[in-house]
């Protein structure tokens, strides 16, 4: 079953991006968020840890973490990328993650 509608694919063609909703489970999203907070050395529930000289900025040098692999290889993520790239021949790649507290 396609993840993206024809309207969403048209939006992608016109704008170069699209938001694919519900491509991972809420539980997987929570696992990923927890991994990012942990790797960044911050606590989501403690604003005192959000900003520090030790780890400034929003980019987190977290590569090849299992949570990232789980997201990138999720069937609905694969399907969404297959739709926008118009091919089933895809490579899984990783980039950094970011954390942007208020």
JSON list of C-alpha atoms in Angstrom, two decimals:
[
{"chain": "A", "resi": 1, "resn": "UNK", "atom": "CA", "xyz": [0.00, 0.00, 0.00]},
{"chain": "A", "resi": 2, "resn": "UNK", "atom": "CA", "xyz": [1.50, 3.38, -0.96]},
{"chain": "A", "resi": 3, "resn": "UNK", "atom": "CA", "xyz": [2.55, 5.67, 1.88]},
{"chain": "A", "resi": 4, "resn": "UNK", "atom": "CA", "xyz": [2.27, 8.90, -0.09]},
{"chain": "A", "resi": 5, "resn": "UNK", "atom": "CA", "xyz": [-0.83, 10.03, -1.96]},
{"chain": "A", "resi": 6, "resn": "UNK", "atom": "CA", "xyz": [-0.73, 11.41, -5.51]},
{"chain": "A", "resi": 7, "resn": "UNK", "atom": "CA", "xyz": [-1.24, 14.89, -4.03]},
{"chain": "A", "resi": 8, "resn": "UNK", "atom": "CA", "xyz": [1.77, 14.41, -1.74]},
{"chain": "A", "resi": 9, "resn": "UNK", "atom": "CA", "xyz": [3.87, 13.17, -4.65]},
{"chain": "A", "resi": 10, "resn": "UNK", "atom": "CA", "xyz": [2.86, 16.24, -6.67]},
{"chain": "A", "resi": 11, "resn": "UNK", "atom": "CA", "xyz": [3.86, 18.40, -3.71]},
{"chain": "A", "resi": 12, "resn": "UNK", "atom": "CA", "xyz": [7.25, 16.65, -3.64]},
{"chain": "A", "resi": 13, "resn": "UNK", "atom": "CA", "xyz": [7.74, 17.20, -7.36]},
{"chain": "A", "resi": 14, "resn": "UNK", "atom": "CA", "xyz": [6.97, 20.90, -6.99]},
{"chain": "A", "resi": 15, "resn": "UNK", "atom": "CA", "xyz": [8.74, 21.64, -3.68]},
{"chain": "A", "resi": 16, "resn": "UNK", "atom": "CA", "xyz": [11.47, 19.02, -3.34]},
{"chain": "A", "resi": 17, "resn": "UNK", "atom": "CA", "xyz": [10.27, 17.71, 0.00]},
{"chain": "A", "resi": 18, "resn": "UNK", "atom": "CA", "xyz": [7.28, 16.01, 1.54]},
{"chain": "A", "resi": 19, "resn": "UNK", "atom": "CA", "xyz": [6.33, 14.98, 5.08]},
{"chain": "A", "resi": 20, "resn": "UNK", "atom": "CA", "xyz": [5.57, 11.28, 5.31]},
{"chain": "A", "resi": 21, "resn": "UNK", "atom": "CA", "xyz": [3.35, 10.71, 8.33]},
{"chain": "A", "resi": 22, "resn": "UNK", "atom": "CA", "xyz": [3.31, 7.63, 10.55]},
{"chain": "A", "resi": 23, "resn": "UNK", "atom": "CA", "xyz": [6.14, 5.81, 8.81]},
{"chain": "A", "resi": 24, "resn": "UNK", "atom": "CA", "xyz": [7.50, 4.53, 12.12]},
{"chain": "A", "resi": 25, "resn": "UNK", "atom": "CA", "xyz": [5.54, 3.56, 15.20]},
{"chain": "A", "resi": 26, "resn": "UNK", "atom": "CA", "xyz": [5.14, 5.93, 18.15]},
{"chain": "A", "resi": 27, "resn": "UNK", "atom": "CA", "xyz": [7.18, 3.42, 20.19]},
{"chain": "A", "resi": 28, "resn": "UNK", "atom": "CA", "xyz": [10.04, 3.52, 17.67]},
{"chain": "A", "resi": 29, "resn": "UNK", "atom": "CA", "xyz": [9.90, 7.33, 17.61]},
{"chain": "A", "resi": 30, "resn": "UNK", "atom": "CA", "xyz": [10.18, 7.34, 21.42]},
{"chain": "A", "resi": 31, "resn": "UNK", "atom": "CA", "xyz": [13.13, 4.89, 21.30]},
{"chain": "A", "resi": 32, "resn": "UNK", "atom": "CA", "xyz": [14.86, 7.12, 18.76]},
{"chain": "A", "resi": 33, "resn": "UNK", "atom": "CA", "xyz": [14.26, 10.28, 20.79]},
{"chain": "A", "resi": 34, "resn": "UNK", "atom": "CA", "xyz": [15.59, 8.59, 23.93]},
{"chain": "A", "resi": 35, "resn": "UNK", "atom": "CA", "xyz": [18.71, 7.44, 22.05]},
{"chain": "A", "resi": 36, "resn": "UNK", "atom": "CA", "xyz": [19.38, 10.94, 20.73]},
{"chain": "A", "resi": 37, "resn": "UNK", "atom": "CA", "xyz": [18.90, 12.58, 24.14]},
{"chain": "A", "resi": 38, "resn": "UNK", "atom": "CA", "xyz": [21.15, 9.96, 25.75]},
{"chain": "A", "resi": 39, "resn": "UNK", "atom": "CA", "xyz": [23.86, 10.22, 23.09]},
{"chain": "A", "resi": 40, "resn": "UNK", "atom": "CA", "xyz": [23.79, 14.02, 23.36]},
{"chain": "A", "resi": 41, "resn": "UNK", "atom": "CA", "xyz": [24.31, 13.74, 27.12]},
{"chain": "A", "resi": 42, "resn": "UNK", "atom": "CA", "xyz": [21.10, 15.61, 27.82]},
{"chain": "A", "resi": 43, "resn": "UNK", "atom": "CA", "xyz": [17.91, 14.77, 29.70]},
{"chain": "A", "resi": 44, "resn": "UNK", "atom": "CA", "xyz": [14.60, 15.57, 28.03]},
{"chain": "A", "resi": 45, "resn": "UNK", "atom": "CA", "xyz": [13.01, 16.07, 31.44]},
{"chain": "A", "resi": 46, "resn": "UNK", "atom": "CA", "xyz": [15.73, 18.36, 32.82]},
{"chain": "A", "resi": 47, "resn": "UNK", "atom": "CA", "xyz": [16.02, 21.75, 31.07]},
{"chain": "A", "resi": 48, "resn": "UNK", "atom": "CA", "xyz": [19.25, 22.40, 33.02]},
{"chain": "A", "resi": 49, "resn": "UNK", "atom": "CA", "xyz": [20.96, 19.85, 30.74]},
{"chain": "A", "resi": 50, "resn": "UNK", "atom": "CA", "xyz": [19.70, 21.23, 27.44]},
{"chain": "A", "resi": 51, "resn": "UNK", "atom": "CA", "xyz": [22.32, 23.92, 26.91]},
{"chain": "A", "resi": 52, "resn": "UNK", "atom": "CA", "xyz": [25.95, 23.46, 27.78]},
{"chain": "A", "resi": 53, "resn": "UNK", "atom": "CA", "xyz": [29.37, 24.69, 26.75]},
{"chain": "A", "resi": 54, "resn": "UNK", "atom": "CA", "xyz": [30.44, 21.05, 26.58]},
{"chain": "A", "resi": 55, "resn": "UNK", "atom": "CA", "xyz": [27.93, 20.07, 23.86]},
{"chain": "A", "resi": 56, "resn": "UNK", "atom": "CA", "xyz": [26.61, 23.19, 22.15]},
{"chain": "A", "resi": 57, "resn": "UNK", "atom": "CA", "xyz": [24.49, 23.30, 19.01]},
{"chain": "A", "resi": 58, "resn": "UNK", "atom": "CA", "xyz": [21.80, 21.08, 17.64]},
{"chain": "A", "resi": 59, "resn": "UNK", "atom": "CA", "xyz": [23.79, 18.66, 15.47]},
{"chain": "A", "resi": 60, "resn": "UNK", "atom": "CA", "xyz": [24.65, 15.42, 17.24]},
{"chain": "A", "resi": 61, "resn": "UNK", "atom": "CA", "xyz": [27.47, 13.28, 15.83]},
{"chain": "A", "resi": 62, "resn": "UNK", "atom": "CA", "xyz": [25.49, 10.06, 16.28]},
{"chain": "A", "resi": 63, "resn": "UNK", "atom": "CA", "xyz": [26.12, 7.71, 13.38]},
{"chain": "A", "resi": 64, "resn": "UNK", "atom": "CA", "xyz": [24.96, 4.12, 12.75]},
{"chain": "A", "resi": 65, "resn": "UNK", "atom": "CA", "xyz": [23.02, 3.79, 15.97]},
{"chain": "A", "resi": 66, "resn": "UNK", "atom": "CA", "xyz": [20.54, 0.91, 15.98]},
{"chain": "A", "resi": 67, "resn": "UNK", "atom": "CA", "xyz": [17.62, 3.33, 16.33]},
{"chain": "A", "resi": 68, "resn": "UNK", "atom": "CA", "xyz": [18.71, 5.02, 13.11]},
{"chain": "A", "resi": 69, "resn": "UNK", "atom": "CA", "xyz": [18.98, 1.69, 11.30]},
{"chain": "A", "resi": 70, "resn": "UNK", "atom": "CA", "xyz": [15.55, 0.69, 12.58]},
{"chain": "A", "resi": 71, "resn": "UNK", "atom": "CA", "xyz": [14.06, 3.93, 11.22]},
{"chain": "A", "resi": 72, "resn": "UNK", "atom": "CA", "xyz": [15.78, 3.83, 7.86]},
{"chain": "A", "resi": 73, "resn": "UNK", "atom": "CA", "xyz": [14.88, 0.19, 7.24]},
{"chain": "A", "resi": 74, "resn": "UNK", "atom": "CA", "xyz": [11.26, 0.45, 8.40]},
{"chain": "A", "resi": 75, "resn": "UNK", "atom": "CA", "xyz": [8.97, -0.80, 5.61]},
{"chain": "A", "resi": 76, "resn": "UNK", "atom": "CA", "xyz": [6.92, 2.43, 5.41]},
{"chain": "A", "resi": 77, "resn": "UNK", "atom": "CA", "xyz": [10.08, 4.58, 5.29]},
{"chain": "A", "resi": 78, "resn": "UNK", "atom": "CA", "xyz": [11.39, 2.40, 2.46]},
{"chain": "A", "resi": 79, "resn": "UNK", "atom": "CA", "xyz": [8.07, 2.66, 0.62]},
{"chain": "A", "resi": 80, "resn": "UNK", "atom": "CA", "xyz": [7.97, 6.47, 0.93]},
{"chain": "A", "resi": 81, "resn": "UNK", "atom": "CA", "xyz": [11.51, 6.79, -0.42]},
{"chain": "A", "resi": 82, "resn": "UNK", "atom": "CA", "xyz": [10.70, 4.30, -3.20]},
{"chain": "A", "resi": 83, "resn": "UNK", "atom": "CA", "xyz": [7.75, 6.45, -4.20]},
{"chain": "A", "resi": 84, "resn": "UNK", "atom": "CA", "xyz": [9.62, 9.74, -4.36]},
{"chain": "A", "resi": 85, "resn": "UNK", "atom": "CA", "xyz": [12.69, 8.21, -6.01]},
{"chain": "A", "resi": 86, "resn": "UNK", "atom": "CA", "xyz": [10.53, 6.12, -8.36]},
{"chain": "A", "resi": 87, "resn": "UNK", "atom": "CA", "xyz": [12.62, 3.01, -7.80]},
{"chain": "A", "resi": 88, "resn": "UNK", "atom": "CA", "xyz": [12.82, 0.09, -5.40]},
{"chain": "A", "resi": 89, "resn": "UNK", "atom": "CA", "xyz": [16.62, 0.00, -5.68]},
{"chain": "A", "resi": 90, "resn": "UNK", "atom": "CA", "xyz": [17.61, 2.06, -2.64]},
{"chain": "A", "resi": 91, "resn": "UNK", "atom": "CA", "xyz": [20.64, 2.27, -0.38]},
{"chain": "A", "resi": 92, "resn": "UNK", "atom": "CA", "xyz": [20.27, 2.85, 3.33]},
{"chain": "A", "resi": 93, "resn": "UNK", "atom": "CA", "xyz": [22.41, 5.77, 4.43]},
{"chain": "A", "resi": 94, "resn": "UNK", "atom": "CA", "xyz": [22.82, 7.77, 7.61]},
{"chain": "A", "resi": 95, "resn": "UNK", "atom": "CA", "xyz": [23.49, 11.29, 8.52]},
{"chain": "A", "resi": 96, "resn": "UNK", "atom": "CA", "xyz": [23.76, 12.97, 11.85]},
{"chain": "A", "resi": 97, "resn": "UNK", "atom": "CA", "xyz": [20.81, 13.56, 14.08]},
{"chain": "A", "resi": 98, "resn": "UNK", "atom": "CA", "xyz": [19.79, 16.82, 15.64]},
{"chain": "A", "resi": 99, "resn": "UNK", "atom": "CA", "xyz": [18.34, 17.93, 18.91]},
{"chain": "A", "resi": 100, "resn": "UNK", "atom": "CA", "xyz": [16.71, 21.32, 19.20]},
{"chain": "A", "resi": 101, "resn": "UNK", "atom": "CA", "xyz": [15.42, 22.09, 22.68]},
{"chain": "A", "resi": 102, "resn": "UNK", "atom": "CA", "xyz": [13.21, 25.16, 23.07]}
]
